[in-house]
Every structure is written in structure tokens, then in C-alpha cells.
């Protein structure tokens, strides 16, 4: 089972960002905290680090494309991380609006 990394909330109420540049490609091995991509929003360009150690399987969003917070942007073969959850993600359906 692949680990799907979703575009994280990059702060200040930003709900989307353009993938400016990928620093990885499929089959690359990455360590936790390696820079995956640069994402630009209306305020700044930020680097997105890898949350896991593993092998890149697929880039789900092309450079120059806008992704929304919570959208899967990259998948990894990262044994042991398949069920990793991040603050603010809601896989259980318990969210209160």
C-alpha cells in the first residue's frame, strides 16, 4: 500500500498553491525532511519537506499546476508509514464543521 502525501496547510489561511518545482522524480529515494517541492502561494514560495523515508512512486501534480490543501500531490513506497495521519487530516469522518 502506498503512502499518499497531501498538500499540507502552509499557514495564514492559504488553501492552495502552485507547484513551482519538483526536486524529486519517480524511483528517487528520499529521507524524512528532504525537500520535495517548491510551492508558491499569493504570499511566498515555500519548500515542502518529505514527511517520510521511502521511494517516490508518483508525482500526482505537475509543475505549474495549482493544488489545494488536502489534495494528494505525491505517493511513496514507505513501509510502516501507510497509516500515518497529520494534524488537520480527517480520515475518520469525525470532523465538526
PDB file of N, CA and C in Angstrom:
ATOM      1  N   UNK A   1       0.842  -1.188   0.000  1.00  0.00           N
ATOM      2  CA  UNK A   1       0.000   0.000   0.000  1.00  0.00           C
ATOM      3  C   UNK A   1       0.886   1.249   0.000  1.00  0.00           C
ATOM      4  N   UNK A   2       0.580   2.190  -0.850  1.00  0.00           N
ATOM      5  CA  UNK A   2       1.376   3.413  -0.986  1.00  0.00           C
ATOM      6  C   UNK A   2       0.968   4.444   0.065  1.00  0.00           C
ATOM      7  N   UNK A   3       1.940   5.260   0.460  1.00  0.00           N
ATOM      8  CA  UNK A   3       1.669   6.390   1.334  1.00  0.00           C
ATOM      9  C   UNK A   3       1.365   7.591   0.448  1.00  0.00           C
ATOM     10  N   UNK A   4       0.197   8.197   0.644  1.00  0.00           N
ATOM     11  CA  UNK A   4      -0.208   9.372  -0.125  1.00  0.00           C
ATOM     12  C   UNK A   4       0.048  10.618   0.708  1.00  0.00           C
ATOM     13  N   UNK A   5       0.881  11.515   0.181  1.00  0.00           N
ATOM     14  CA  UNK A   5       1.163  12.770   0.869  1.00  0.00           C
ATOM     15  C   UNK A   5       0.313  13.862   0.259  1.00  0.00           C
ATOM     16  N   UNK A   6      -0.472  14.500   1.113  1.00  0.00           N
ATOM     17  CA  UNK A   6      -1.376  15.555   0.677  1.00  0.00           C
ATOM     18  C   UNK A   6      -0.742  16.922   0.938  1.00  0.00           C
ATOM     19  N   UNK A   7      -1.061  17.888   0.090  1.00  0.00           N
ATOM     20  CA  UNK A   7      -0.545  19.236   0.283  1.00  0.00           C
ATOM     21  C   UNK A   7      -0.955  19.716   1.667  1.00  0.00           C
ATOM     22  N   UNK A   8       0.029  20.025   2.510  1.00  0.00           N
ATOM     23  CA  UNK A   8      -0.304  20.458   3.866  1.00  0.00           C
ATOM     24  C   UNK A   8      -0.773  21.912   3.901  1.00  0.00           C
ATOM     25  N   UNK A   9      -1.399  22.256   5.005  1.00  0.00           N
ATOM     26  CA  UNK A   9      -1.778  23.641   5.260  1.00  0.00           C
ATOM     27  C   UNK A   9      -0.481  24.415   5.485  1.00  0.00           C
ATOM     28  N   UNK A  10      -0.198  25.367   4.616  1.00  0.00           N
ATOM     29  CA  UNK A  10       1.056  26.105   4.722  1.00  0.00           C
ATOM     30  C   UNK A  10       0.885  27.431   5.454  1.00  0.00           C
ATOM     31  N   UNK A  11      -0.242  27.569   6.142  1.00  0.00           N
ATOM     32  CA  UNK A  11      -0.445  28.690   7.052  1.00  0.00           C
ATOM     33  C   UNK A  11      -1.142  29.892   6.471  1.00  0.00           C
ATOM     34  N   UNK A  12      -1.515  30.788   7.353  1.00  0.00           N
ATOM     35  CA  UNK A  12      -2.118  32.078   7.032  1.00  0.00           C
ATOM     36  C   UNK A  12      -3.378  31.966   6.173  1.00  0.00           C
ATOM     37  N   UNK A  13      -4.143  30.900   6.356  1.00  0.00           N
ATOM     38  CA  UNK A  13      -5.401  30.762   5.635  1.00  0.00           C
ATOM     39  C   UNK A  13      -5.254  30.453   4.157  1.00  0.00           C
ATOM     40  N   UNK A  14      -4.061  30.033   3.751  1.00  0.00           N
ATOM     41  CA  UNK A  14      -3.824  29.700   2.339  1.00  0.00           C
ATOM     42  C   UNK A  14      -4.432  28.326   2.051  1.00  0.00           C
ATOM     43  N   UNK A  15      -5.258  28.236   1.020  1.00  0.00           N
ATOM     44  CA  UNK A  15      -5.952  26.990   0.714  1.00  0.00           C
ATOM     45  C   UNK A  15      -5.455  26.306  -0.551  1.00  0.00           C
ATOM     46  N   UNK A  16      -4.492  26.915  -1.235  1.00  0.00           N
ATOM     47  CA  UNK A  16      -3.960  26.318  -2.449  1.00  0.00           C
ATOM     48  C   UNK A  16      -2.578  26.881  -2.735  1.00  0.00           C
ATOM     49  N   UNK A  17      -1.865  26.194  -3.609  1.00  0.00           N
ATOM     50  CA  UNK A  17      -0.546  26.658  -4.008  1.00  0.00           C
ATOM     51  C   UNK A  17      -0.146  26.025  -5.328  1.00  0.00           C
ATOM     52  N   UNK A  18       0.654  26.744  -6.080  1.00  0.00           N
ATOM     53  CA  UNK A  18       1.142  26.241  -7.366  1.00  0.00           C
ATOM     54  C   UNK A  18       2.442  25.479  -7.145  1.00  0.00           C
ATOM     55  N   UNK A  19       2.510  24.272  -7.711  1.00  0.00           N
ATOM     56  CA  UNK A  19       3.753  23.507  -7.664  1.00  0.00           C
ATOM     57  C   UNK A  19       4.710  24.181  -8.652  1.00  0.00           C
ATOM     58  N   UNK A  20       5.715  24.877  -8.115  1.00  0.00           N
ATOM     59  CA  UNK A  20       6.660  25.611  -8.946  1.00  0.00           C
ATOM     60  C   UNK A  20       7.733  24.670  -9.478  1.00  0.00           C
ATOM     61  N   UNK A  21       8.275  23.823  -8.588  1.00  0.00           N
ATOM     62  CA  UNK A  21       9.374  22.934  -8.987  1.00  0.00           C
ATOM     63  C   UNK A  21       9.374  21.694  -8.115  1.00  0.00           C
ATOM     64  N   UNK A  22       9.506  20.538  -8.757  1.00  0.00           N
ATOM     65  CA  UNK A  22       9.747  19.280  -8.045  1.00  0.00           C
ATOM     66  C   UNK A  22      11.251  19.064  -7.947  1.00  0.00           C
ATOM     67  N   UNK A  23      11.707  18.611  -6.796  1.00  0.00           N
ATOM     68  CA  UNK A  23      13.117  18.271  -6.600  1.00  0.00           C
ATOM     69  C   UNK A  23      13.338  16.765  -6.615  1.00  0.00           C
ATOM     70  N   UNK A  24      12.251  16.015  -6.802  1.00  0.00           N
ATOM     71  CA  UNK A  24      12.322  14.554  -6.852  1.00  0.00           C
ATOM     72  C   UNK A  24      11.583  14.063  -8.088  1.00  0.00           C
ATOM     73  N   UNK A  25      11.824  12.787  -8.415  1.00  0.00           N
ATOM     74  CA  UNK A  25      11.123  12.153  -9.530  1.00  0.00           C
ATOM     75  C   UNK A  25      10.830  10.711  -9.135  1.00  0.00           C
ATOM     76  N   UNK A  26       9.934  10.023  -9.858  1.00  0.00           N
ATOM     77  CA  UNK A  26       9.644   8.629  -9.524  1.00  0.00           C
ATOM     78  C   UNK A  26      10.916   7.785  -9.446  1.00  0.00           C
ATOM     79  N   UNK A  27      10.929   6.900  -8.484  1.00  0.00           N
ATOM     80  CA  UNK A  27      12.024   5.976  -8.163  1.00  0.00           C
ATOM     81  C   UNK A  27      13.134   6.605  -7.334  1.00  0.00           C
ATOM     82  N   UNK A  28      13.086   7.908  -7.067  1.00  0.00           N
ATOM     83  CA  UNK A  28      14.069   8.525  -6.173  1.00  0.00           C
ATOM     84  C   UNK A  28      13.841   8.037  -4.746  1.00  0.00           C
ATOM     85  N   UNK A  29      14.923   7.824  -4.031  1.00  0.00           N
ATOM     86  CA  UNK A  29      14.866   7.517  -2.594  1.00  0.00           C
ATOM     87  C   UNK A  29      14.976   8.841  -1.848  1.00  0.00           C
ATOM     88  N   UNK A  30      14.094   9.031  -0.868  1.00  0.00           N
ATOM     89  CA  UNK A  30      14.132  10.257  -0.074  1.00  0.00           C
ATOM     90  C   UNK A  30      14.170   9.906   1.401  1.00  0.00           C
ATOM     91  N   UNK A  31      14.754  10.812   2.171  1.00  0.00           N
ATOM     92  CA  UNK A  31      14.752  10.708   3.626  1.00  0.00           C
ATOM     93  C   UNK A  31      13.733  11.688   4.169  1.00  0.00           C
ATOM     94  N   UNK A  32      13.300  11.443   5.385  1.00  0.00           N
ATOM     95  CA  UNK A  32      12.409  12.374   6.056  1.00  0.00           C
ATOM     96  C   UNK A  32      13.073  13.748   6.084  1.00  0.00           C
ATOM     97  N   UNK A  33      12.325  14.767   5.777  1.00  0.00           N
ATOM     98  CA  UNK A  33      12.746  16.176   5.756  1.00  0.00           C
ATOM     99  C   UNK A  33      13.506  16.597   4.501  1.00  0.00           C
ATOM    100  N   UNK A  34      13.765  15.684   3.553  1.00  0.00           N
ATOM    101  CA  UNK A  34      14.320  16.107   2.267  1.00  0.00           C
ATOM    102  C   UNK A  34      13.293  17.003   1.576  1.00  0.00           C
ATOM    103  N   UNK A  35      13.754  18.018   0.867  1.00  0.00           N
ATOM    104  CA  UNK A  35      12.840  18.921   0.155  1.00  0.00           C
ATOM    105  C   UNK A  35      12.263  18.192  -1.057  1.00  0.00           C
ATOM    106  N   UNK A  36      10.933  18.189  -1.138  1.00  0.00           N
ATOM    107  CA  UNK A  36      10.242  17.551  -2.256  1.00  0.00           C
ATOM    108  C   UNK A  36       9.940  18.537  -3.370  1.00  0.00           C
ATOM    109  N   UNK A  37       9.436  19.713  -2.988  1.00  0.00           N
ATOM    110  CA  UNK A  37       8.953  20.659  -3.993  1.00  0.00           C
ATOM    111  C   UNK A  37       8.952  22.071  -3.437  1.00  0.00           C
ATOM    112  N   UNK A  38       8.880  23.029  -4.364  1.00  0.00           N
ATOM    113  CA  UNK A  38       8.609  24.422  -4.021  1.00  0.00           C
ATOM    114  C   UNK A  38       7.168  24.702  -4.406  1.00  0.00           C
ATOM    115  N   UNK A  39       6.444  25.321  -3.491  1.00  0.00           N
ATOM    116  CA  UNK A  39       5.042  25.665  -3.729  1.00  0.00           C
ATOM    117  C   UNK A  39       4.891  27.170  -3.534  1.00  0.00           C
ATOM    118  N   UNK A  40       4.238  27.814  -4.493  1.00  0.00           N
ATOM    119  CA  UNK A  40       4.026  29.259  -4.434  1.00  0.00           C
ATOM    120  C   UNK A  40       2.562  29.549  -4.143  1.00  0.00           C
ATOM    121  N   UNK A  41       2.349  30.447  -3.185  1.00  0.00           N
ATOM    122  CA  UNK A  41       1.002  30.951  -2.954  1.00  0.00           C
ATOM    123  C   UNK A  41       1.036  32.454  -3.197  1.00  0.00           C
ATOM    124  N   UNK A  42      -0.001  33.155  -2.828  1.00  0.00           N
ATOM    125  CA  UNK A  42      -0.024  34.584  -3.123  1.00  0.00           C
ATOM    126  C   UNK A  42       0.906  35.403  -2.236  1.00  0.00           C
ATOM    127  N   UNK A  43       1.551  34.766  -1.231  1.00  0.00           N
ATOM    128  CA  UNK A  43       2.430  35.496  -0.328  1.00  0.00           C
ATOM    129  C   UNK A  43       3.900  35.118  -0.436  1.00  0.00           C
ATOM    130  N   UNK A  44       4.189  33.863  -0.780  1.00  0.00           N
ATOM    131  CA  UNK A  44       5.583  33.413  -0.754  1.00  0.00           C
ATOM    132  C   UNK A  44       5.755  32.093  -1.505  1.00  0.00           C
ATOM    133  N   UNK A  45       7.022  31.735  -1.700  1.00  0.00           N
ATOM    134  CA  UNK A  45       7.370  30.410  -2.205  1.00  0.00           C
ATOM    135  C   UNK A  45       7.930  29.639  -1.019  1.00  0.00           C
ATOM    136  N   UNK A  46       7.364  28.461  -0.750  1.00  0.00           N
ATOM    137  CA  UNK A  46       7.805  27.656   0.384  1.00  0.00           C
ATOM    138  C   UNK A  46       8.268  26.285  -0.099  1.00  0.00           C
ATOM    139  N   UNK A  47       9.223  25.723   0.642  1.00  0.00           N
ATOM    140  CA  UNK A  47       9.695  24.378   0.347  1.00  0.00           C
ATOM    141  C   UNK A  47       8.875  23.395   1.168  1.00  0.00           C
ATOM    142  N   UNK A  48       8.469  22.302   0.516  1.00  0.00           N
ATOM    143  CA  UNK A  48       7.697  21.265   1.187  1.00  0.00           C
ATOM    144  C   UNK A  48       8.624  20.079   1.454  1.00  0.00           C
ATOM    145  N   UNK A  49       8.848  19.742   2.732  1.00  0.00           N
ATOM    146  CA  UNK A  49       9.729  18.618   3.059  1.00  0.00           C
ATOM    147  C   UNK A  49       8.971  17.287   3.068  1.00  0.00           C
ATOM    148  N   UNK A  50       9.712  16.223   2.893  1.00  0.00           N
ATOM    149  CA  UNK A  50       9.124  14.889   2.949  1.00  0.00           C
ATOM    150  C   UNK A  50       8.808  14.519   4.396  1.00  0.00           C
ATOM    151  N   UNK A  51       7.614  13.982   4.621  1.00  0.00           N
ATOM    152  CA  UNK A  51       7.267  13.550   5.972  1.00  0.00           C
ATOM    153  C   UNK A  51       7.764  12.136   6.277  1.00  0.00           C
ATOM    154  N   UNK A  52       8.256  11.429   5.257  1.00  0.00           N
ATOM    155  CA  UNK A  52       8.635  10.022   5.415  1.00  0.00           C
ATOM    156  C   UNK A  52       9.935   9.703   4.693  1.00  0.00           C
ATOM    157  N   UNK A  53      10.491   8.557   5.033  1.00  0.00           N
ATOM    158  CA  UNK A  53      11.622   7.995   4.297  1.00  0.00           C
ATOM    159  C   UNK A  53      11.048   6.910   3.397  1.00  0.00           C
ATOM    160  N   UNK A  54      11.431   6.923   2.123  1.00  0.00           N
ATOM    161  CA  UNK A  54      10.919   5.913   1.205  1.00  0.00           C
ATOM    162  C   UNK A  54      11.297   6.214  -0.227  1.00  0.00           C
ATOM    163  N   UNK A  55      10.601   5.545  -1.145  1.00  0.00           N
ATOM    164  CA  UNK A  55      10.847   5.709  -2.572  1.00  0.00           C
ATOM    165  C   UNK A  55       9.649   6.404  -3.209  1.00  0.00           C
ATOM    166  N   UNK A  56       9.931   7.412  -4.036  1.00  0.00           N
ATOM    167  CA  UNK A  56       8.874   8.134  -4.739  1.00  0.00           C
ATOM    168  C   UNK A  56       8.249   7.201  -5.772  1.00  0.00           C
ATOM    169  N   UNK A  57       6.930   7.074  -5.711  1.00  0.00           N
ATOM    170  CA  UNK A  57       6.214   6.269  -6.700  1.00  0.00           C
ATOM    171  C   UNK A  57       5.673   7.131  -7.834  1.00  0.00           C
ATOM    172  N   UNK A  58       4.994   8.233  -7.461  1.00  0.00           N
ATOM    173  CA  UNK A  58       4.339   9.043  -8.493  1.00  0.00           C
ATOM    174  C   UNK A  58       4.169  10.482  -8.027  1.00  0.00           C
ATOM    175  N   UNK A  59       4.424  11.422  -8.938  1.00  0.00           N
ATOM    176  CA  UNK A  59       4.105  12.828  -8.721  1.00  0.00           C
ATOM    177  C   UNK A  59       2.688  13.012  -9.239  1.00  0.00           C
ATOM    178  N   UNK A  60       1.770  13.389  -8.383  1.00  0.00           N
ATOM    179  CA  UNK A  60       0.360  13.469  -8.752  1.00  0.00           C
ATOM    180  C   UNK A  60      -0.050  14.831  -9.311  1.00  0.00           C
ATOM    181  N   UNK A  61       0.808  15.842  -9.137  1.00  0.00           N
ATOM    182  CA  UNK A  61       0.512  17.195  -9.612  1.00  0.00           C
ATOM    183  C   UNK A  61       1.726  17.686 -10.386  1.00  0.00           C
ATOM    184  N   UNK A  62       1.516  18.131 -11.608  1.00  0.00           N
ATOM    185  CA  UNK A  62       2.617  18.596 -12.448  1.00  0.00           C
ATOM    186  C   UNK A  62       3.061  19.999 -12.053  1.00  0.00           C
ATOM    187  N   UNK A  63       4.325  20.314 -12.373  1.00  0.00           N
ATOM    188  CA  UNK A  63       4.824  21.676 -12.179  1.00  0.00           C
ATOM    189  C   UNK A  63       3.917  22.641 -12.936  1.00  0.00           C
ATOM    190  N   UNK A  64       3.666  23.794 -12.330  1.00  0.00           N
ATOM    191  CA  UNK A  64       2.820  24.806 -12.956  1.00  0.00           C
ATOM    192  C   UNK A  64       1.341  24.624 -12.673  1.00  0.00           C
ATOM    193  N   UNK A  65       0.994  23.575 -11.931  1.00  0.00           N
ATOM    194  CA  UNK A  65      -0.398  23.281 -11.609  1.00  0.00           C
ATOM    195  C   UNK A  65      -0.700  23.701 -10.176  1.00  0.00           C
ATOM    196  N   UNK A  66      -1.890  24.226  -9.965  1.00  0.00           N
ATOM    197  CA  UNK A  66      -2.323  24.620  -8.626  1.00  0.00           C
ATOM    198  C   UNK A  66      -2.943  23.413  -7.932  1.00  0.00           C
ATOM    199  N   UNK A  67      -2.481  23.154  -6.713  1.00  0.00           N
ATOM    200  CA  UNK A  67      -3.032  22.086  -5.881  1.00  0.00           C
ATOM    201  C   UNK A  67      -3.713  22.719  -4.678  1.00  0.00           C
ATOM    202  N   UNK A  68      -4.735  22.062  -4.175  1.00  0.00           N
ATOM    203  CA  UNK A  68      -5.433  22.553  -2.997  1.00  0.00           C
ATOM    204  C   UNK A  68      -4.965  21.797  -1.753  1.00  0.00           C
ATOM    205  N   UNK A  69      -5.049  22.455  -0.611  1.00  0.00           N
ATOM    206  CA  UNK A  69      -4.683  21.817   0.651  1.00  0.00           C
ATOM    207  C   UNK A  69      -5.539  20.560   0.809  1.00  0.00           C
ATOM    208  N   UNK A  70      -4.881  19.456   1.129  1.00  0.00           N
ATOM    209  CA  UNK A  70      -5.567  18.176   1.292  1.00  0.00           C
ATOM    210  C   UNK A  70      -5.557  17.304   0.052  1.00  0.00           C
ATOM    211  N   UNK A  71      -5.115  17.850  -1.082  1.00  0.00           N
ATOM    212  CA  UNK A  71      -5.029  17.080  -2.324  1.00  0.00           C
ATOM    213  C   UNK A  71      -3.735  16.267  -2.323  1.00  0.00           C
ATOM    214  N   UNK A  72      -3.808  15.001  -2.744  1.00  0.00           N
ATOM    215  CA  UNK A  72      -2.609  14.179  -2.830  1.00  0.00           C
ATOM    216  C   UNK A  72      -1.700  14.738  -3.919  1.00  0.00           C
ATOM    217  N   UNK A  73      -0.444  15.038  -3.540  1.00  0.00           N
ATOM    218  CA  UNK A  73       0.491  15.599  -4.520  1.00  0.00           C
ATOM    219  C   UNK A  73       1.589  14.617  -4.910  1.00  0.00           C
ATOM    220  N   UNK A  74       1.838  13.600  -4.064  1.00  0.00           N
ATOM    221  CA  UNK A  74       2.910  12.647  -4.333  1.00  0.00           C
ATOM    222  C   UNK A  74       2.612  11.358  -3.553  1.00  0.00           C
ATOM    223  N   UNK A  75       3.025  10.227  -4.124  1.00  0.00           N
ATOM    224  CA  UNK A  75       2.886   8.964  -3.414  1.00  0.00           C
ATOM    225  C   UNK A  75       4.253   8.321  -3.239  1.00  0.00           C
ATOM    226  N   UNK A  76       4.389   7.584  -2.139  1.00  0.00           N
ATOM    227  CA  UNK A  76       5.647   6.936  -1.776  1.00  0.00           C
ATOM    228  C   UNK A  76       5.433   5.457  -1.496  1.00  0.00           C
ATOM    229  N   UNK A  77       6.462   4.666  -1.727  1.00  0.00           N
ATOM    230  CA  UNK A  77       6.572   3.345  -1.139  1.00  0.00           C
ATOM    231  C   UNK A  77       7.355   3.590   0.142  1.00  0.00           C
ATOM    232  N   UNK A  78       6.642   3.594   1.276  1.00  0.00           N
ATOM    233  CA  UNK A  78       7.251   3.940   2.562  1.00  0.00           C
ATOM    234  C   UNK A  78       6.732   2.964   3.618  1.00  0.00           C
ATOM    235  N   UNK A  79       7.298   1.767   3.662  1.00  0.00           N
ATOM    236  CA  UNK A  79       6.816   0.755   4.610  1.00  0.00           C
ATOM    237  C   UNK A  79       6.782   1.289   6.039  1.00  0.00           C
ATOM    238  N   UNK A  80       5.659   1.020   6.700  1.00  0.00           N
ATOM    239  CA  UNK A  80       5.480   1.462   8.074  1.00  0.00           C
ATOM    240  C   UNK A  80       4.803   2.809   8.206  1.00  0.00           C
ATOM    241  N   UNK A  81       4.676   3.539   7.109  1.00  0.00           N
ATOM    242  CA  UNK A  81       4.071   4.878   7.162  1.00  0.00           C
ATOM    243  C   UNK A  81       2.687   4.933   6.524  1.00  0.00           C
ATOM    244  N   UNK A  82       2.167   3.797   6.046  1.00  0.00           N
ATOM    245  CA  UNK A  82       0.912   3.804   5.292  1.00  0.00           C
ATOM    246  C   UNK A  82      -0.251   4.448   6.042  1.00  0.00           C
ATOM    247  N   UNK A  83      -0.288   4.293   7.362  1.00  0.00           N
ATOM    248  CA  UNK A  83      -1.412   4.810   8.142  1.00  0.00           C
ATOM    249  C   UNK A  83      -1.103   6.111   8.869  1.00  0.00           C
ATOM    250  N   UNK A  84       0.013   6.747   8.527  1.00  0.00           N
ATOM    251  CA  UNK A  84       0.404   7.992   9.176  1.00  0.00           C
ATOM    252  C   UNK A  84      -0.645   9.069   8.919  1.00  0.00           C
ATOM    253  N   UNK A  85      -1.077   9.735   9.980  1.00  0.00           N
ATOM    254  CA  UNK A  85      -2.052  10.812   9.882  1.00  0.00           C
ATOM    255  C   UNK A  85      -1.408  12.112  10.347  1.00  0.00           C
ATOM    256  N   UNK A  86      -1.811  13.206   9.753  1.00  0.00           N
ATOM    257  CA  UNK A  86      -1.288  14.518  10.119  1.00  0.00           C
ATOM    258  C   UNK A  86      -2.357  15.327  10.809  1.00  0.00           C
ATOM    259  N   UNK A  87      -1.928  16.243  11.653  1.00  0.00           N
ATOM    260  CA  UNK A  87      -2.850  17.158  12.305  1.00  0.00           C
ATOM    261  C   UNK A  87      -3.673  17.870  11.243  1.00  0.00           C
ATOM    262  N   UNK A  88      -4.980  17.848  11.442  1.00  0.00           N
ATOM    263  CA  UNK A  88      -5.867  18.525  10.496  1.00  0.00           C
ATOM    264  C   UNK A  88      -6.419  17.610   9.431  1.00  0.00           C
ATOM    265  N   UNK A  89      -5.828  16.419   9.253  1.00  0.00           N
ATOM    266  CA  UNK A  89      -6.398  15.496   8.275  1.00  0.00           C
ATOM    267  C   UNK A  89      -7.474  14.699   8.976  1.00  0.00           C
ATOM    268  N   UNK A  90      -8.537  14.376   8.255  1.00  0.00           N
ATOM    269  CA  UNK A  90      -9.638  13.670   8.871  1.00  0.00           C
ATOM    270  C   UNK A  90     -10.070  12.509   8.009  1.00  0.00           C
ATOM    271  N   UNK A  91      -9.495  11.372   8.250  1.00  0.00           N
ATOM    272  CA  UNK A  91      -9.857  10.156   7.527  1.00  0.00           C
ATOM    273  C   UNK A  91     -11.038   9.469   8.186  1.00  0.00           C
ATOM    274  N   UNK A  92     -11.341   9.804   9.445  1.00  0.00           N
ATOM    275  CA  UNK A  92     -12.341   9.084  10.209  1.00  0.00           C
ATOM    276  C   UNK A  92     -13.755   9.612  10.015  1.00  0.00           C
ATOM    277  N   UNK A  93     -13.894  10.813   9.443  1.00  0.00           N
ATOM    278  CA  UNK A  93     -15.223  11.368   9.252  1.00  0.00           C
ATOM    279  C   UNK A  93     -15.758  12.059  10.500  1.00  0.00           C
ATOM    280  N   UNK A  94     -14.925  12.299  11.501  1.00  0.00           N
ATOM    281  CA  UNK A  94     -15.341  12.905  12.749  1.00  0.00           C
ATOM    282  C   UNK A  94     -15.339  14.422  12.731  1.00  0.00           C
ATOM    283  N   UNK A  95     -14.998  15.018  11.620  1.00  0.00           N
ATOM    284  CA  UNK A  95     -14.835  16.474  11.567  1.00  0.00           C
ATOM    285  C   UNK A  95     -16.146  17.176  11.912  1.00  0.00           C
ATOM    286  N   UNK A  96     -16.008  18.227  12.664  1.00  0.00           N
ATOM    287  CA  UNK A  96     -17.151  19.070  13.015  1.00  0.00           C
ATOM    288  C   UNK A  96     -17.017  20.371  12.239  1.00  0.00           C
ATOM    289  N   UNK A  97     -18.034  20.724  11.510  1.00  0.00           N
ATOM    290  CA  UNK A  97     -17.982  21.961  10.723  1.00  0.00           C
ATOM    291  C   UNK A  97     -18.733  23.055  11.404  1.00  0.00           C
TER     292      UNK A  97
END
